[in-house]
């Protein structure tokens, strides 16, 4: 099992959903969830966990469109940070293929363009769609990279 938490333990709810801490709270939720599962299929339940928890806590659980947009944004930022963390661990392991840097660069460009294309419209849900896209893409990349890290 690949543990993602080093010396920092994910705190129990309630989390801090302020602008300064929202993405960090989402990341703690992700790490705690991923650490609970050895099987990659079970990890799928972690993808939207930060959004689910945030929506019940942000703005006292109002679940209005602003709150949903904020929660998906925090989740997208947290998963993107996880991609960076897991990629760095893969490179540090010395077991990364010589093409991993190019692959990561190409994935990053695709991720950015695809999520912009999906959310390139005027409307109150555009930010939600962007955050949701970032969440889905980055979570998938984290899972792919985790499979490459030697156990």
PDB file of C-alpha atoms in Angstrom:
ATOM      1  CA  UNK A   1       0.000   0.000   0.000  1.00  0.00           C
ATOM      2  CA  UNK A   2       1.370   3.417  -0.963  1.00  0.00           C
ATOM      3  CA  UNK A   3       0.806   5.801   1.928  1.00  0.00           C
ATOM      4  CA  UNK A   4       0.403   9.425   0.912  1.00  0.00           C
ATOM      5  CA  UNK A   5       0.548  11.046   4.327  1.00  0.00           C
ATOM      6  CA  UNK A   6       4.061  11.631   5.572  1.00  0.00           C
ATOM      7  CA  UNK A   7       4.013  13.215   9.015  1.00  0.00           C
ATOM      8  CA  UNK A   8       0.880  15.267   8.517  1.00  0.00           C
ATOM      9  CA  UNK A   9      -2.347  13.574   9.515  1.00  0.00           C
ATOM     10  CA  UNK A  10      -5.551  14.572   7.806  1.00  0.00           C
ATOM     11  CA  UNK A  11      -7.742  16.294  10.358  1.00  0.00           C
ATOM     12  CA  UNK A  12     -11.297  15.279  11.020  1.00  0.00           C
ATOM     13  CA  UNK A  13     -14.136  17.526   9.931  1.00  0.00           C
ATOM     14  CA  UNK A  14     -15.105  20.340  10.118  1.00  0.00           C
ATOM     15  CA  UNK A  15     -12.600  21.704   7.655  1.00  0.00           C
ATOM     16  CA  UNK A  16     -11.569  25.291   6.943  1.00  0.00           C
ATOM     17  CA  UNK A  17     -13.180  26.360   3.660  1.00  0.00           C
ATOM     18  CA  UNK A  18     -11.829  29.902   3.580  1.00  0.00           C
ATOM     19  CA  UNK A  19     -10.180  31.079   0.371  1.00  0.00           C
ATOM     20  CA  UNK A  20      -6.750  30.639   1.928  1.00  0.00           C
ATOM     21  CA  UNK A  21      -7.371  27.114   3.237  1.00  0.00           C
ATOM     22  CA  UNK A  22     -10.059  25.557   1.020  1.00  0.00           C
ATOM     23  CA  UNK A  23      -7.715  23.719  -1.328  1.00  0.00           C
ATOM     24  CA  UNK A  24      -5.583  22.526   1.595  1.00  0.00           C
ATOM     25  CA  UNK A  25      -8.683  21.194   3.356  1.00  0.00           C
ATOM     26  CA  UNK A  26      -9.693  19.389   0.167  1.00  0.00           C
ATOM     27  CA  UNK A  27      -6.200  17.912  -0.121  1.00  0.00           C
ATOM     28  CA  UNK A  28      -6.308  16.614   3.452  1.00  0.00           C
ATOM     29  CA  UNK A  29      -9.610  14.893   2.636  1.00  0.00           C
ATOM     30  CA  UNK A  30      -8.087  13.309  -0.484  1.00  0.00           C
ATOM     31  CA  UNK A  31      -5.000  12.058   1.337  1.00  0.00           C
ATOM     32  CA  UNK A  32      -7.073  10.617   4.176  1.00  0.00           C
ATOM     33  CA  UNK A  33      -9.394   8.875   1.717  1.00  0.00           C
ATOM     34  CA  UNK A  34      -6.621   7.473  -0.484  1.00  0.00           C
ATOM     35  CA  UNK A  35      -4.697   6.211   2.531  1.00  0.00           C
ATOM     36  CA  UNK A  36      -7.768   4.211   3.555  1.00  0.00           C
ATOM     37  CA  UNK A  37      -7.799   2.149   0.347  1.00  0.00           C
ATOM     38  CA  UNK A  38      -5.261  -0.287  -1.043  1.00  0.00           C
ATOM     39  CA  UNK A  39      -7.325  -1.294  -4.052  1.00  0.00           C
ATOM     40  CA  UNK A  40      -7.319   1.140  -6.960  1.00  0.00           C
ATOM     41  CA  UNK A  41     -11.022   0.502  -7.630  1.00  0.00           C
ATOM     42  CA  UNK A  42     -11.891   1.585  -4.097  1.00  0.00           C
ATOM     43  CA  UNK A  43      -9.902   4.772  -4.597  1.00  0.00           C
ATOM     44  CA  UNK A  44     -12.476   5.934  -7.139  1.00  0.00           C
ATOM     45  CA  UNK A  45     -14.731   6.783  -4.200  1.00  0.00           C
ATOM     46  CA  UNK A  46     -12.187   9.459  -3.220  1.00  0.00           C
ATOM     47  CA  UNK A  47     -12.468  11.495  -6.437  1.00  0.00           C
ATOM     48  CA  UNK A  48     -15.414  13.667  -5.419  1.00  0.00           C
ATOM     49  CA  UNK A  49     -15.097  13.230  -1.634  1.00  0.00           C
ATOM     50  CA  UNK A  50     -13.710  16.780  -1.093  1.00  0.00           C
ATOM     51  CA  UNK A  51     -16.617  18.276  -3.029  1.00  0.00           C
ATOM     52  CA  UNK A  52     -19.149  16.214  -1.074  1.00  0.00           C
ATOM     53  CA  UNK A  53     -17.733  17.259   2.287  1.00  0.00           C
ATOM     54  CA  UNK A  54     -17.219  20.876   1.281  1.00  0.00           C
ATOM     55  CA  UNK A  55     -20.789  21.194   0.016  1.00  0.00           C
ATOM     56  CA  UNK A  56     -22.119  20.145   3.418  1.00  0.00           C
ATOM     57  CA  UNK A  57     -19.843  22.565   5.290  1.00  0.00           C
ATOM     58  CA  UNK A  58     -19.193  25.586   3.055  1.00  0.00           C
ATOM     59  CA  UNK A  59     -21.448  28.541   3.888  1.00  0.00           C
ATOM     60  CA  UNK A  60     -23.246  26.390   6.480  1.00  0.00           C
ATOM     61  CA  UNK A  61     -24.244  23.844   3.849  1.00  0.00           C
ATOM     62  CA  UNK A  62     -26.196  26.346   1.733  1.00  0.00           C
ATOM     63  CA  UNK A  63     -25.299  24.414  -1.441  1.00  0.00           C
ATOM     64  CA  UNK A  64     -26.063  27.460  -3.565  1.00  0.00           C
ATOM     65  CA  UNK A  65     -24.254  27.801  -6.899  1.00  0.00           C
ATOM     66  CA  UNK A  66     -21.521  29.998  -5.411  1.00  0.00           C
ATOM     67  CA  UNK A  67     -20.787  27.371  -2.751  1.00  0.00           C
ATOM     68  CA  UNK A  68     -20.761  24.558  -5.306  1.00  0.00           C
ATOM     69  CA  UNK A  69     -18.413  26.558  -7.556  1.00  0.00           C
ATOM     70  CA  UNK A  70     -16.048  27.171  -4.632  1.00  0.00           C
ATOM     71  CA  UNK A  71     -16.082  23.520  -3.586  1.00  0.00           C
ATOM     72  CA  UNK A  72     -15.340  22.207  -7.078  1.00  0.00           C
ATOM     73  CA  UNK A  73     -12.570  24.787  -7.424  1.00  0.00           C
ATOM     74  CA  UNK A  74     -10.965  23.709  -4.154  1.00  0.00           C
ATOM     75  CA  UNK A  75     -11.191  20.083  -5.219  1.00  0.00           C
ATOM     76  CA  UNK A  76      -9.643  20.744  -8.634  1.00  0.00           C
ATOM     77  CA  UNK A  77      -6.778  22.670  -7.045  1.00  0.00           C
ATOM     78  CA  UNK A  78      -6.222  19.948  -4.439  1.00  0.00           C
ATOM     79  CA  UNK A  79      -6.146  17.111  -6.971  1.00  0.00           C
ATOM     80  CA  UNK A  80      -3.789  19.159  -9.174  1.00  0.00           C
ATOM     81  CA  UNK A  81      -1.484  19.552  -6.194  1.00  0.00           C
ATOM     82  CA  UNK A  82      -1.691  15.799  -5.631  1.00  0.00           C
ATOM     83  CA  UNK A  83      -0.578  15.236  -9.243  1.00  0.00           C
ATOM     84  CA  UNK A  84       2.513  17.339  -8.549  1.00  0.00           C
ATOM     85  CA  UNK A  85       3.224  15.459  -5.305  1.00  0.00           C
ATOM     86  CA  UNK A  86       2.828  11.980  -6.789  1.00  0.00           C
ATOM     87  CA  UNK A  87       4.796  12.916  -9.921  1.00  0.00           C
ATOM     88  CA  UNK A  88       7.668  14.182  -7.724  1.00  0.00           C
ATOM     89  CA  UNK A  89       7.606  10.919  -5.733  1.00  0.00           C
ATOM     90  CA  UNK A  90       7.722   8.914  -8.952  1.00  0.00           C
ATOM     91  CA  UNK A  91      10.718  10.863 -10.233  1.00  0.00           C
ATOM     92  CA  UNK A  92      12.477  10.590  -6.851  1.00  0.00           C
ATOM     93  CA  UNK A  93      11.939   6.831  -6.845  1.00  0.00           C
ATOM     94  CA  UNK A  94      14.358   6.525  -9.744  1.00  0.00           C
ATOM     95  CA  UNK A  95      11.934   4.141 -11.447  1.00  0.00           C
ATOM     96  CA  UNK A  96      10.322   6.677 -13.786  1.00  0.00           C
ATOM     97  CA  UNK A  97      10.773   6.055 -17.493  1.00  0.00           C
ATOM     98  CA  UNK A  98      12.825   8.522 -19.479  1.00  0.00           C
ATOM     99  CA  UNK A  99       9.635   9.760 -21.128  1.00  0.00           C
ATOM    100  CA  UNK A 100       7.805  10.635 -17.899  1.00  0.00           C
ATOM    101  CA  UNK A 101       8.733  14.342 -18.002  1.00  0.00           C
ATOM    102  CA  UNK A 102       7.454  14.669 -21.575  1.00  0.00           C
ATOM    103  CA  UNK A 103       4.346  12.698 -20.695  1.00  0.00           C
ATOM    104  CA  UNK A 104       3.682  14.931 -17.691  1.00  0.00           C
ATOM    105  CA  UNK A 105       4.163  18.087 -19.741  1.00  0.00           C
ATOM    106  CA  UNK A 106       1.802  16.844 -22.445  1.00  0.00           C
ATOM    107  CA  UNK A 107      -0.772  15.754 -19.854  1.00  0.00           C
ATOM    108  CA  UNK A 108      -0.627  19.177 -18.170  1.00  0.00           C
ATOM    109  CA  UNK A 109      -1.211  20.995 -21.458  1.00  0.00           C
ATOM    110  CA  UNK A 110      -4.076  18.670 -22.437  1.00  0.00           C
ATOM    111  CA  UNK A 111      -5.643  19.011 -18.993  1.00  0.00           C
ATOM    112  CA  UNK A 112      -5.601  22.806 -19.133  1.00  0.00           C
ATOM    113  CA  UNK A 113      -6.952  23.063 -22.681  1.00  0.00           C
ATOM    114  CA  UNK A 114      -9.608  20.405 -22.213  1.00  0.00           C
ATOM    115  CA  UNK A 115     -10.968  21.937 -19.010  1.00  0.00           C
ATOM    116  CA  UNK A 116     -11.021  25.405 -20.553  1.00  0.00           C
ATOM    117  CA  UNK A 117     -12.898  24.038 -23.577  1.00  0.00           C
ATOM    118  CA  UNK A 118     -15.462  22.296 -21.367  1.00  0.00           C
ATOM    119  CA  UNK A 119     -16.145  25.423 -19.337  1.00  0.00           C
ATOM    120  CA  UNK A 120     -15.801  28.064 -22.054  1.00  0.00           C
ATOM    121  CA  UNK A 121     -19.235  29.605 -21.809  1.00  0.00           C
ATOM    122  CA  UNK A 122     -20.930  32.392 -19.921  1.00  0.00           C
ATOM    123  CA  UNK A 123     -23.047  31.139 -17.062  1.00  0.00           C
ATOM    124  CA  UNK A 124     -23.101  30.498 -13.354  1.00  0.00           C
ATOM    125  CA  UNK A 125     -22.111  26.853 -13.812  1.00  0.00           C
ATOM    126  CA  UNK A 126     -18.951  27.496 -15.858  1.00  0.00           C
ATOM    127  CA  UNK A 127     -16.706  27.604 -12.783  1.00  0.00           C
ATOM    128  CA  UNK A 128     -18.300  24.429 -11.465  1.00  0.00           C
ATOM    129  CA  UNK A 129     -17.694  22.662 -14.780  1.00  0.00           C
ATOM    130  CA  UNK A 130     -14.065  23.830 -14.798  1.00  0.00           C
ATOM    131  CA  UNK A 131     -13.433  22.609 -11.238  1.00  0.00           C
ATOM    132  CA  UNK A 132     -15.213  19.332 -11.935  1.00  0.00           C
ATOM    133  CA  UNK A 133     -13.077  18.778 -15.028  1.00  0.00           C
ATOM    134  CA  UNK A 134      -9.867  19.526 -13.131  1.00  0.00           C
ATOM    135  CA  UNK A 135     -10.971  17.136 -10.386  1.00  0.00           C
ATOM    136  CA  UNK A 136     -11.731  14.274 -12.770  1.00  0.00           C
ATOM    137  CA  UNK A 137      -8.614  14.713 -14.893  1.00  0.00           C
ATOM    138  CA  UNK A 138      -6.186  15.197 -12.007  1.00  0.00           C
ATOM    139  CA  UNK A 139      -7.610  12.305  -9.980  1.00  0.00           C
ATOM    140  CA  UNK A 140      -7.191  10.033 -12.990  1.00  0.00           C
ATOM    141  CA  UNK A 141      -3.602  11.206 -13.416  1.00  0.00           C
ATOM    142  CA  UNK A 142      -2.857  10.633  -9.728  1.00  0.00           C
ATOM    143  CA  UNK A 143      -4.162   7.071 -10.007  1.00  0.00           C
ATOM    144  CA  UNK A 144      -2.110   6.461 -13.169  1.00  0.00           C
ATOM    145  CA  UNK A 145       1.089   7.797 -11.590  1.00  0.00           C
ATOM    146  CA  UNK A 146       0.552   5.858  -8.354  1.00  0.00           C
ATOM    147  CA  UNK A 147       0.565   2.629 -10.373  1.00  0.00           C
ATOM    148  CA  UNK A 148       4.095   3.494 -11.596  1.00  0.00           C
ATOM    149  CA  UNK A 149       5.605   3.982  -8.144  1.00  0.00           C
ATOM    150  CA  UNK A 150       7.319   0.846  -6.888  1.00  0.00           C
ATOM    151  CA  UNK A 151       5.809  -0.606  -3.723  1.00  0.00           C
TER     152      UNK A 151
END
